């Protein structure tokens, strides 16, 4: 099979023959809120036949996104698998490496690509600039943008405009974030993913685990919020215990994980073959038996998580107790009124209405605790436990290996 | 292979390229518009005072060229550069790349433009046309110098400089993991979990050991000449396995195993507790 004819085919057909434009009923607005605040919502990403998005159409798309139609089960995304290109893998790894050298632990960016049947293909990505709440850091000239000033929507639009000219996919299909081990399931994560998912139904959050890369493995995991959780969160004021029970949102049901595979084009594989000798890395660094620090770190996250759960439980119990007291006092007052009414009826006077209850005599209760938080924390703990079990399994395997080598 | 040329007369200029750059160039090349044969773009990175230029990122720039002229979309170049700079302020323009098999006349004009953007632009030429007669890709790097008769006609000439591959550890590890995609029918590389990784590493190790054993066997049966260098490294290899007697080794393995078992027990217990807690709260 001639490489040249293959490559020419790709160039001349300019990818339209197997990369259909992204067609989806809902307009693709998108927004993002991450870090410590919420960025603005932005519209954009037009169909390939339309001219570049003008300000008016952007605003319109933003409105469309803000008033997204009610989400029902038929809208559940049909994506079963995420396919990444090697290009994206390298870009994310490089981005993290460079950010890490300047001390930033969380690294985020956008993902671009398209959806095809049951596959979500990620073909390109672009990092977000470093953001920080610290005014001083922002003005120090190292390119750190203060959160308030960072216009995420405009940034995203700029990238998309430029990508379109380069004939690269410009449709946002999600975002990526680095995380230390399994520690990514925070409130901000869920909120950001919610915003993306509302805009683009198939949006995924790609989590990159750089700790594994230093041991010679690659770990990318793709998540999206379960339809139940999306339903729950779309009605912001009503995130309480009852709704959660109705929608059956529990810690196993918060996020869905999608399998990720990496695929490269033929030419890219040729390039990788060329690089095989010159870009060497220790293929066996992962076989080191020194897993102690790793396990320690995981245990520590686990124990902090447990403490948080304990706190949440006690908060909940306190709330329950005070609610009971409130109820009881209310009942007492009601009984008193009924009794009064009986007496008054005997004496021929008018009965008191229930409004006569003196509300100020009732004990105070605080706000009910946010129901989603403990579920989130327990889901995170579940991730920790899985990660720990995996590491344990791996260490055990290595021990067996060492034993085999020693006695043969 | 990468052609290491004589370093240019004005100091040992050297270009180091990261695999990210190369993969991106290939991607841009594949996506080029129908009527274009080549793509060009900007190289981003850093250069140090000793003359080493490192290219860590790149982006392609729409352009058009003919026999003797070239036009680049300068606005686009600037806009993209600004975007990249926001994301990573440490990267600056260090040169430009082009695909193709040889330097063409319009390249001088483009190089001229880039000399205005950066102090001493490096031009990288990538020949991605691979076929049966020419199965290797070619990567070359050049800088430009003026030459000619002083005082009279002057011209510009591209002088080849050394080009090397370099990568961050993360990038190198990623590249290595992706190598397995070559042998797969669907070109898919699935990411293994922890145990899977140990398994594949063990398989690789055993394969390498088999090769070594085969070599030793062939030397012993006089089929191959013994290489003393190789023999010495082999002896070193065998000696690095720490010599412990069975008891000590067993003790060590047992205590580690006990630790691991305890961890997995605790973790499973925490997990059951979580589920239990959940049920309680839901009531």
XYZ file of C-alpha atoms in Angstrom:
691
model
C 0.000 0.000 0.000
C 1.637 3.170 -1.111
C 2.038 5.787 1.541
C 2.059 8.546 -0.955
C -1.307 7.724 -2.447
C -2.754 7.413 1.040
C -1.435 10.763 2.044
C -2.573 12.436 -1.099
C -6.045 11.097 -0.570
C -6.158 12.785 2.787
C -4.927 16.085 1.461
C -7.178 16.353 -1.513
C -10.344 15.144 0.057
C -9.654 17.582 2.844
C -11.331 15.461 5.418
C -14.883 16.215 4.480
C -15.522 12.671 3.393
C -15.292 11.177 6.769
C -15.638 14.073 9.082
C -19.232 15.122 8.881
C -20.002 18.514 10.305
C -21.429 18.263 13.757
C -25.169 18.148 13.475
C -27.275 18.409 16.491
C -30.701 19.749 17.234
C -29.737 22.032 20.084
C -27.784 25.102 19.223
C -24.309 24.840 20.546
C -23.930 27.578 23.009
C -21.404 26.971 25.685
C -20.310 28.566 28.816
C -17.767 27.761 31.382
C -17.415 28.375 35.040
C -14.395 27.049 36.738
C -11.753 28.093 39.133
C -13.229 30.413 41.654
C -15.988 32.055 39.741
C -18.227 31.817 36.781
C -17.242 33.076 33.399
C -19.910 34.439 31.141
C -21.974 32.308 28.864
C -21.037 32.580 25.236
C -22.632 31.458 22.052
C -20.854 30.659 18.856
C -19.512 27.843 16.779
C -21.528 28.130 13.633
C -22.250 25.540 11.015
C -19.656 25.338 8.317
C -21.926 26.876 5.735
C -22.595 30.059 7.615
C -20.178 32.954 7.593
C -18.162 33.693 10.648
C -20.320 34.276 13.685
C -21.217 37.885 14.036
C -21.916 39.542 17.334
C -25.658 39.292 16.840
C -25.679 35.595 16.148
C -23.383 35.058 19.102
C -25.840 36.805 21.358
C -28.697 34.822 19.899
C -26.928 31.558 20.437
C -26.174 32.613 23.974
C -29.816 33.203 24.603
C -30.650 29.866 23.064
C -28.173 28.213 25.366
C -29.478 29.990 28.410
C -33.012 28.856 27.742
C -32.084 25.329 26.777
C -35.099 23.097 26.251
C -36.178 20.795 29.017
C -33.930 17.814 29.265
C -35.680 14.525 28.996
C -34.383 11.034 28.558
C -34.476 11.093 24.805
C -31.825 13.743 24.879
C -29.337 11.516 26.569
C -26.149 11.575 24.613
C -25.525 8.649 22.322
C -21.792 8.752 22.768
C -20.331 5.527 24.067
C -16.669 6.014 23.500
C -14.121 8.773 23.337
C -11.371 8.697 20.726
C -8.409 10.998 21.133
C -5.722 11.850 18.685
C -2.130 11.533 19.714
C -1.750 15.217 19.036
C -4.111 16.071 21.873
C -2.358 13.665 24.199
C 0.981 15.315 23.610
C -0.376 18.817 23.848
C -2.006 18.151 27.192
C 1.085 16.414 28.559
C 3.266 19.277 27.429
C 0.889 21.895 28.804
C 0.896 20.250 32.176
C 4.641 19.860 32.219
C 5.224 23.512 31.456
C 2.660 24.739 33.947
C 3.995 22.485 36.614
C 7.389 24.072 36.371
C 5.834 27.339 37.406
C 4.025 25.847 40.340
C 0.471 25.643 39.099
C -1.171 22.427 39.994
C -4.440 22.567 38.168
C -4.209 22.871 34.452
C -7.214 23.333 32.214
C -8.112 23.835 28.623
C -10.674 23.283 25.912
C -11.236 20.282 23.716
C -12.305 20.446 20.106
C -13.517 17.741 17.827
C -16.662 16.197 16.512
C -19.217 13.543 17.248
C -19.629 10.624 14.948
C -22.235 7.917 15.652
C -21.343 6.634 19.076
C -17.872 8.069 19.139
C -16.715 11.408 20.358
C -13.520 12.278 18.538
C -11.202 14.804 20.067
C -8.912 16.212 17.451
C -7.491 19.333 18.975
C -7.183 21.226 22.208
C -6.095 24.565 23.513
C -4.984 25.538 26.992
C -6.544 28.211 29.138
C -4.184 30.826 30.470
C -3.311 30.678 34.120
C -5.840 32.393 36.260
C -5.510 33.499 39.784
C -7.461 35.445 42.339
C -4.321 37.019 43.582
C -4.105 40.593 42.334
C -0.425 40.768 42.935
C 0.360 37.663 40.990
C -1.721 38.949 38.126
C 0.153 42.181 37.870
C 3.541 40.629 38.136
C 3.609 40.238 34.403
C 3.960 36.487 34.189
C 0.884 36.218 32.110
C -1.413 35.286 34.937
C -4.820 36.666 34.201
C -6.999 37.787 37.088
C -10.189 35.797 37.176
C -12.457 38.809 36.955
C -10.858 40.067 33.788
C -10.707 36.843 31.912
C -13.339 36.770 29.246
C -13.700 33.069 28.632
C -16.313 33.387 25.944
C -14.233 35.759 23.870
C -11.147 33.608 24.300
C -13.037 30.599 23.115
C -14.454 32.465 20.142
C -11.017 33.636 19.106
C -9.675 30.122 19.160
C -12.590 28.830 17.168
C -12.281 31.527 14.548
C -8.654 30.711 14.030
C -9.167 26.979 14.010
C -11.787 27.314 11.343
C -9.359 29.029 9.071
C -6.904 26.243 9.580
C -9.492 23.675 8.629
C -9.246 22.208 12.103
C -12.295 21.152 14.055
C -13.580 24.121 15.947
C -16.566 22.694 17.770
C -16.122 22.557 21.491
C -16.687 19.036 22.676
C -15.537 19.463 26.215
C -12.725 20.546 28.443
C -9.753 18.959 30.120
C -8.252 19.201 33.538
C -5.301 17.683 35.286
C -5.724 16.073 38.640
C -3.507 14.516 41.232
C -4.673 10.946 41.287
C -8.425 10.504 41.593
C -8.962 13.869 43.194
C -11.138 15.711 40.718
C -14.749 15.308 41.792
C -15.245 18.714 43.364
C -18.132 21.107 43.236
C -16.383 23.278 40.669
C -15.777 20.271 38.473
C -19.434 19.308 38.520
C -20.561 22.861 37.892
C -18.200 23.404 34.982
C -19.171 20.146 33.388
C -22.806 21.045 33.886
C -22.377 24.289 31.974
C -20.606 22.540 29.132
C -23.078 19.729 29.010
C -26.050 22.043 28.859
C -24.546 23.738 25.874
C -23.253 20.733 24.027
C -25.038 17.531 24.911
C -22.078 15.285 24.300
C -19.531 17.380 26.142
C -17.079 15.422 28.200
C -14.602 16.301 30.870
C -11.234 14.736 30.260
C -9.177 14.160 33.335
C -5.444 13.725 32.915
C -3.462 12.089 35.658
C 0.142 13.271 35.415
C 1.326 11.170 38.321
C 0.944 8.073 36.251
C 2.874 9.542 33.359
C 5.929 9.870 35.514
C 5.668 6.155 36.085
C 5.457 5.433 32.410
C 1.711 4.982 32.097
C -0.805 7.251 30.469
C -4.065 7.977 32.154
C -6.879 9.894 30.565
C -10.407 9.416 31.748
C -13.517 10.897 30.250
C -16.557 11.740 32.330
C -19.899 13.264 31.849
C -22.692 13.954 34.296
C -25.471 11.413 34.402
C -28.796 12.581 32.990
C -30.292 12.406 36.470
C -27.717 14.803 37.829
C -28.186 17.165 34.933
C -31.892 17.201 35.599
C -31.275 17.890 39.247
C -28.918 20.751 38.632
C -30.927 22.416 35.932
C -33.377 23.562 38.543
C -30.966 25.415 40.705
C -33.166 26.477 43.552
C -34.516 23.111 44.149
C -31.492 21.001 44.912
C -32.753 19.270 47.961
C -33.160 15.878 49.471
C -36.558 15.122 47.996
C -35.650 15.863 44.457
C -32.580 13.782 44.808
C -34.644 10.860 45.951
C -37.090 11.340 43.102
C -34.389 11.418 40.507
C -32.436 8.675 42.223
C -29.240 10.620 42.414
C -26.835 8.817 44.648
C -23.108 8.622 44.731
C -22.899 5.844 42.198
C -25.035 7.780 39.806
C -23.321 11.132 39.617
C -20.973 10.773 36.704
C -20.626 8.300 33.910
C -17.212 7.270 32.763
C -16.558 6.679 29.095
C -13.758 4.497 27.741
C -10.965 6.403 26.057
C -8.778 5.170 23.257
C -6.046 6.938 21.383
C -5.897 6.795 17.647
C -3.398 8.239 15.222
C -3.542 8.697 11.498
C -1.231 6.641 9.319
C 1.116 9.513 8.765
C 1.272 10.210 12.461
C 2.133 6.583 13.077
C 4.949 6.878 10.572
C 6.201 9.868 12.494
C 5.995 7.994 15.780
C 7.989 5.170 14.253
C 10.634 7.692 13.215
C 10.764 9.060 16.722
C 10.944 5.716 18.425
C 14.689 5.668 18.774
C 15.411 9.298 19.302
C 12.761 9.990 21.897
C 13.557 7.379 24.451
C 11.968 6.911 27.796
C 12.439 4.303 30.427
C 9.843 1.716 29.603
C 10.263 -0.012 32.917
C 10.124 2.876 35.336
C 6.664 1.721 36.271
C 8.023 -1.519 37.649
C 9.666 0.134 40.589
C 8.724 -1.501 43.854
C 8.814 1.746 45.787
C 5.119 2.433 45.989
C 5.184 3.609 49.569
C 4.797 7.335 49.004
C 2.090 6.757 46.464
C 0.046 4.636 48.831
C 0.595 7.128 51.631
C -0.745 9.963 49.569
C -3.814 8.009 48.633
C -4.489 6.989 52.209
C -4.211 10.582 53.295
C -6.782 11.774 50.762
C -9.002 8.926 51.872
C -8.844 9.900 55.523
C -9.485 13.599 54.817
C -12.460 12.561 52.752
C -13.785 10.474 55.607
C -13.514 13.398 57.958
C -15.499 15.566 55.590
C -18.183 12.904 55.378
C -18.351 12.763 59.140
C -18.819 16.493 59.331
C -21.547 16.411 56.752
C -23.320 13.612 58.596
C -23.221 15.481 61.872
C -24.481 18.631 60.189
C -27.339 16.654 58.820
C -28.108 15.068 62.179
C -28.097 18.448 63.891
C -30.444 19.782 61.325
C -32.750 16.854 61.815
C -32.742 17.334 65.543
C -33.564 21.015 65.381
C -36.229 20.340 62.807
C -37.832 17.825 65.135
C -37.862 20.355 67.925
C -39.460 22.869 65.623
C -42.114 20.409 64.577
C -42.878 19.464 68.127
C -43.255 23.076 69.204
C -45.516 23.679 66.260
C -47.662 20.712 67.199
C -47.884 21.877 70.794
C -49.116 25.261 69.713
C -51.672 23.703 67.433
C -52.962 21.491 70.228
C -53.260 24.521 72.465
C -55.336 26.301 69.882
C -57.617 23.326 69.382
C -58.101 23.177 73.124
C -58.806 26.906 73.246
C -61.306 26.506 70.474
C -63.087 23.770 72.331
C -63.313 25.996 75.360
C -64.493 28.913 73.312
C -67.082 26.770 71.598
C -68.370 25.866 75.032
C -68.569 29.463 76.013
C -70.094 30.367 72.704
C -67.221 32.485 71.456
C -65.613 32.470 68.068
C -62.925 29.909 67.446
C -59.392 31.048 67.002
C -57.830 30.515 63.662
C -54.617 28.713 63.263
C -52.913 31.920 62.349
C -52.947 32.865 65.949
C -49.961 30.695 66.497
C -47.225 32.857 67.783
C -44.440 32.135 65.386
C -41.864 33.928 67.399
C -42.198 31.427 70.219
C -40.991 28.604 67.980
C -37.379 27.508 68.068
C -35.239 28.573 65.191
C -33.891 26.224 62.602
C -31.097 26.983 60.221
C -31.102 26.290 56.535
C -31.195 22.685 55.551
C -27.724 21.455 54.640
C -26.955 21.334 50.948
C -27.927 17.856 49.978
C -25.617 17.488 47.034
C -22.386 17.997 48.921
C -22.220 14.790 50.936
C -23.169 12.809 47.868
C -20.360 14.484 45.994
C -17.876 13.773 48.718
C -18.850 10.145 48.937
C -18.567 9.806 45.184
C -15.099 11.295 45.413
C -14.234 8.878 48.170
C -15.370 6.059 45.971
C -12.926 7.229 43.350
C -10.202 7.295 45.944
C -10.984 3.776 47.051
C -10.929 2.465 43.490
C -7.640 4.170 42.877
C -6.173 2.737 46.022
C -7.345 -0.752 45.199
C -5.809 -0.441 41.771
C -2.498 0.641 43.168
C -2.613 -2.197 45.640
C -3.247 -4.638 42.826
C -0.384 -3.255 40.842
C 2.018 -3.410 43.767
C 1.035 -6.977 44.406
C 1.722 -7.845 40.792
C 5.144 -6.282 41.014
C 5.939 -8.211 44.138
C 5.065 -11.448 42.400
C 7.283 -10.420 39.523
C 10.195 -9.724 41.825
C 9.722 -13.070 43.474
C 9.720 -14.811 40.127
C 12.917 -13.113 39.027
C 14.691 -13.812 42.242
C 14.278 -17.515 42.124
C 14.794 -18.230 38.477
C 17.719 9.708 9.756
C 18.043 13.219 11.009
C 20.905 14.712 9.083
C 23.439 16.290 11.326
C 25.063 18.927 9.215
C 28.103 21.024 9.782
C 27.242 23.782 12.214
C 26.887 27.185 10.658
C 29.856 29.440 10.626
C 28.371 31.896 13.076
C 28.402 29.727 16.164
C 27.041 26.279 16.930
C 23.396 26.902 16.196
C 21.246 23.943 16.982
C 17.535 23.327 16.766
C 15.866 21.021 19.202
C 12.401 19.915 18.307
C 9.759 18.463 20.586
C 7.513 15.696 19.316
C 4.468 17.920 19.908
C 5.699 20.203 17.149
C 6.237 17.347 14.721
C 2.849 15.774 15.343
C 1.160 19.136 14.884
C 2.960 19.749 11.611
C 1.832 16.382 10.327
C -1.712 17.188 11.409
C -1.667 20.564 9.655
C -0.245 18.890 6.578
C -3.085 16.386 6.504
C -5.663 19.106 6.860
C -4.336 21.428 4.220
C -6.843 22.868 1.754
C -7.355 21.002 -1.469
C -5.407 23.107 -3.842
C -2.375 23.548 -1.668
C 0.652 21.368 -1.784
C 2.452 22.629 1.266
C 1.732 24.251 4.575
C 3.766 26.758 6.486
C 3.515 28.048 9.992
C 5.213 29.622 12.950
C 7.497 27.850 15.348
C 7.234 28.832 18.983
C 9.708 28.165 21.687
C 12.727 29.675 23.291
C 16.317 30.277 22.465
C 19.232 30.593 24.780
C 22.356 32.633 24.477
C 24.518 29.724 23.442
C 22.741 29.409 20.175
C 20.438 26.552 20.993
C 16.914 27.055 19.830
C 14.156 24.881 21.227
C 10.836 24.578 19.462
C 8.059 23.462 21.790
C 4.923 24.485 19.949
C 3.742 25.609 16.571
C 0.710 26.651 14.585
C 0.110 26.815 10.895
C -0.612 30.014 9.012
C -2.735 30.246 5.885
C -0.621 31.251 2.947
C -0.433 31.087 -0.780
C 2.599 30.851 -2.924
C 3.516 30.657 -6.538
C 6.700 30.264 -8.512
C 8.282 33.410 -7.282
C 6.044 35.058 -4.740
C 4.371 34.250 -1.484
C 1.659 35.794 0.656
C 0.990 35.068 4.287
C -1.995 36.017 6.342
C -0.151 38.302 8.704
C -3.196 39.237 10.749
C -3.865 35.618 11.435
C -0.295 35.019 12.437
C -0.403 37.852 14.899
C -3.777 36.857 16.340
C -2.750 33.233 16.818
C 0.506 34.262 18.374
C -1.330 36.492 20.837
C -3.630 33.631 21.778
C -0.740 31.299 22.300
C 1.056 33.889 24.302
C -1.874 34.268 26.626
C -1.860 30.552 27.222
C 1.868 30.265 27.607
C 3.822 33.464 28.019
C 7.122 31.648 27.965
C 6.951 30.868 24.295
C 8.064 33.287 21.640
C 8.556 33.060 17.912
C 11.764 31.285 17.046
C 11.238 30.630 13.383
C 8.940 28.981 10.928
C 8.359 25.639 9.313
C 7.328 24.480 5.920
C 6.546 21.109 4.439
C 8.063 20.070 1.169
C 11.098 18.356 -0.205
C 13.331 21.321 -0.864
C 13.640 24.997 -0.237
C 11.729 26.999 -2.739
C 12.208 30.514 -4.003
C 9.331 32.071 -2.047
C 10.858 30.708 1.144
C 13.289 33.579 1.145
C 10.458 36.076 1.217
C 8.743 34.270 4.047
C 11.985 34.014 5.928
C 12.390 37.715 5.478
C 9.033 38.315 7.146
C 9.981 36.149 10.062
C 13.273 37.956 10.496
C 11.185 40.930 11.382
C 9.335 38.959 14.021
C 12.255 37.396 15.729
C 15.926 37.931 15.953
C 17.293 34.962 14.117
C 14.575 32.786 12.709
C 15.166 29.122 12.105
C 13.564 27.528 9.115
C 12.479 23.934 9.476
C 11.725 21.843 6.441
C 9.642 18.717 6.842
C 9.243 16.276 4.026
C 6.197 14.258 4.918
C 5.758 12.611 1.564
C 6.447 9.032 2.295
C 6.145 6.236 -0.218
C 7.785 2.985 -1.153
C 10.782 4.576 -2.754
C 11.379 6.973 0.069
C 10.192 5.348 3.280
C 11.676 7.794 5.773
C 10.490 11.249 6.659
C 12.984 14.000 6.375
C 13.451 16.823 8.815
C 15.957 19.577 8.263
C 16.657 22.944 9.787
C 18.283 26.022 8.302
C 19.248 29.571 9.075
C 19.887 32.180 6.502
C 23.044 34.093 5.812
C 23.889 36.625 3.230
C 26.525 35.843 0.740
C 27.906 37.297 -2.382
C 30.340 39.878 -3.461
C 30.759 42.592 -0.831
C 29.615 45.914 -2.108
C 27.913 44.416 -5.115
C 25.235 41.792 -5.580
C 24.207 40.072 -2.426
C 21.960 37.122 -1.947
C 20.565 35.020 0.842
C 21.455 31.461 1.347
C 20.040 28.850 3.632
C 22.633 27.070 5.674
C 21.718 23.775 7.284
C 22.072 23.467 11.035
C 21.870 20.562 13.337
C 18.455 19.343 14.314
C 17.824 17.130 17.285
C 14.817 15.585 18.860
C 14.181 16.248 22.452
C 11.201 15.734 24.659
C 9.988 16.232 28.166
C 9.687 12.991 30.096
C 5.929 13.206 29.887
C 6.002 13.590 26.138
C 8.448 10.730 25.777
C 6.286 8.442 27.896
C 3.217 9.410 25.878
C 5.025 8.680 22.607
C 6.123 5.323 23.849
C 2.618 4.318 24.891
C 1.314 5.332 21.504
C 3.789 3.155 19.631
C 1.587 0.159 20.183
C -0.982 1.734 17.898
C 1.061 0.694 14.922
C 0.361 -2.964 15.321
C -3.324 -2.629 15.898
C -5.744 -3.061 13.011
C -7.821 -0.114 14.055
C -4.759 1.911 14.999
C -6.259 2.217 18.436
C -4.263 2.422 21.597
C -6.348 1.590 24.585
C -5.121 2.880 27.889
C -4.414 0.106 30.324
C -5.165 0.232 33.986
C -2.524 -0.362 36.594
C -2.435 -4.133 36.494
C -2.535 -4.132 32.719
C 0.509 -1.956 32.639
C 2.452 -4.291 34.850
C 1.456 -7.136 32.605
C 2.599 -5.434 29.441
C 5.839 -4.282 31.034
C 6.470 -7.831 32.209
C 5.825 -9.104 28.709
C 8.302 -6.645 27.253
C 10.847 -7.602 29.855
C 10.504 -11.290 29.127
C 10.809 -10.637 25.412
C 14.027 -8.742 25.915
C 15.367 -11.425 28.187
C 14.589 -14.042 25.565
C 16.591 -12.128 23.013
C 19.535 -11.938 25.364
C 19.305 -15.640 26.182
C 19.163 -16.515 22.494
C 22.297 -14.491 21.926
C 24.136 -16.161 24.778
C 23.090 -19.564 23.513
C 24.306 -18.842 20.038
C 27.651 -17.691 21.380
C 28.015 -20.818 23.468
C 27.372 -23.027 20.466
C 29.905 -21.037 18.490
C 27.359 -19.677 16.083
C 28.253 -16.118 16.863
C 31.403 -14.452 17.945
C 31.492 -13.349 21.525
C 31.682 -9.621 21.986
C 33.601 -8.821 25.187
C 31.796 -5.530 25.608
C 28.468 -7.243 25.501
C 29.697 -9.953 27.803
C 30.723 -7.382 30.377
C 27.365 -5.633 30.328
C 25.632 -8.979 30.641
C 27.711 -9.824 33.676
C 26.823 -6.448 35.144
C 23.184 -7.128 34.515
C 23.218 -10.446 36.310
C 25.094 -8.940 39.213
C 22.562 -6.192 39.800
C 19.975 -8.668 40.954
C 20.474 -8.432 44.714
C 21.557 -11.677 46.225
C 19.345 -12.423 49.123
C 18.795 -15.741 50.669
C 15.376 -17.201 50.438
C 14.367 -16.439 54.019
C 15.114 -12.725 53.965
C 13.466 -12.324 50.634
C 10.391 -14.220 51.747
C 10.168 -12.056 54.842
C 10.264 -8.899 52.803
C 7.688 -10.115 50.348
C 5.418 -11.279 53.128
C 5.488 -8.034 55.055
C 4.762 -6.035 51.904
C 1.940 -8.379 51.035
C 0.498 -8.002 54.500
C 0.572 -4.213 54.156
C -1.186 -4.396 50.834
C -3.827 -6.759 52.134
C -4.486 -4.482 55.074
C -4.898 -1.534 52.743
C -7.328 -3.327 50.507
C -9.301 -4.504 53.528
C -9.548 -1.002 54.958
C -10.513 0.448 51.639
C -13.264 -2.052 50.994
C -14.534 -1.441 54.494
C -14.645 2.317 53.885
C -16.501 1.701 50.710
C -19.151 -0.467 52.366
C -19.476 2.148 55.058
C -20.080 4.819 52.439
C -22.830 2.843 50.801
C -24.361 2.213 54.190
C -24.197 5.886 55.073
C -25.897 6.723 51.840
C -28.799 4.414 52.551
C -29.196 5.932 56.011
C -29.265 9.477 54.751
C -31.699 8.580 52.041
C -34.123 7.407 54.637
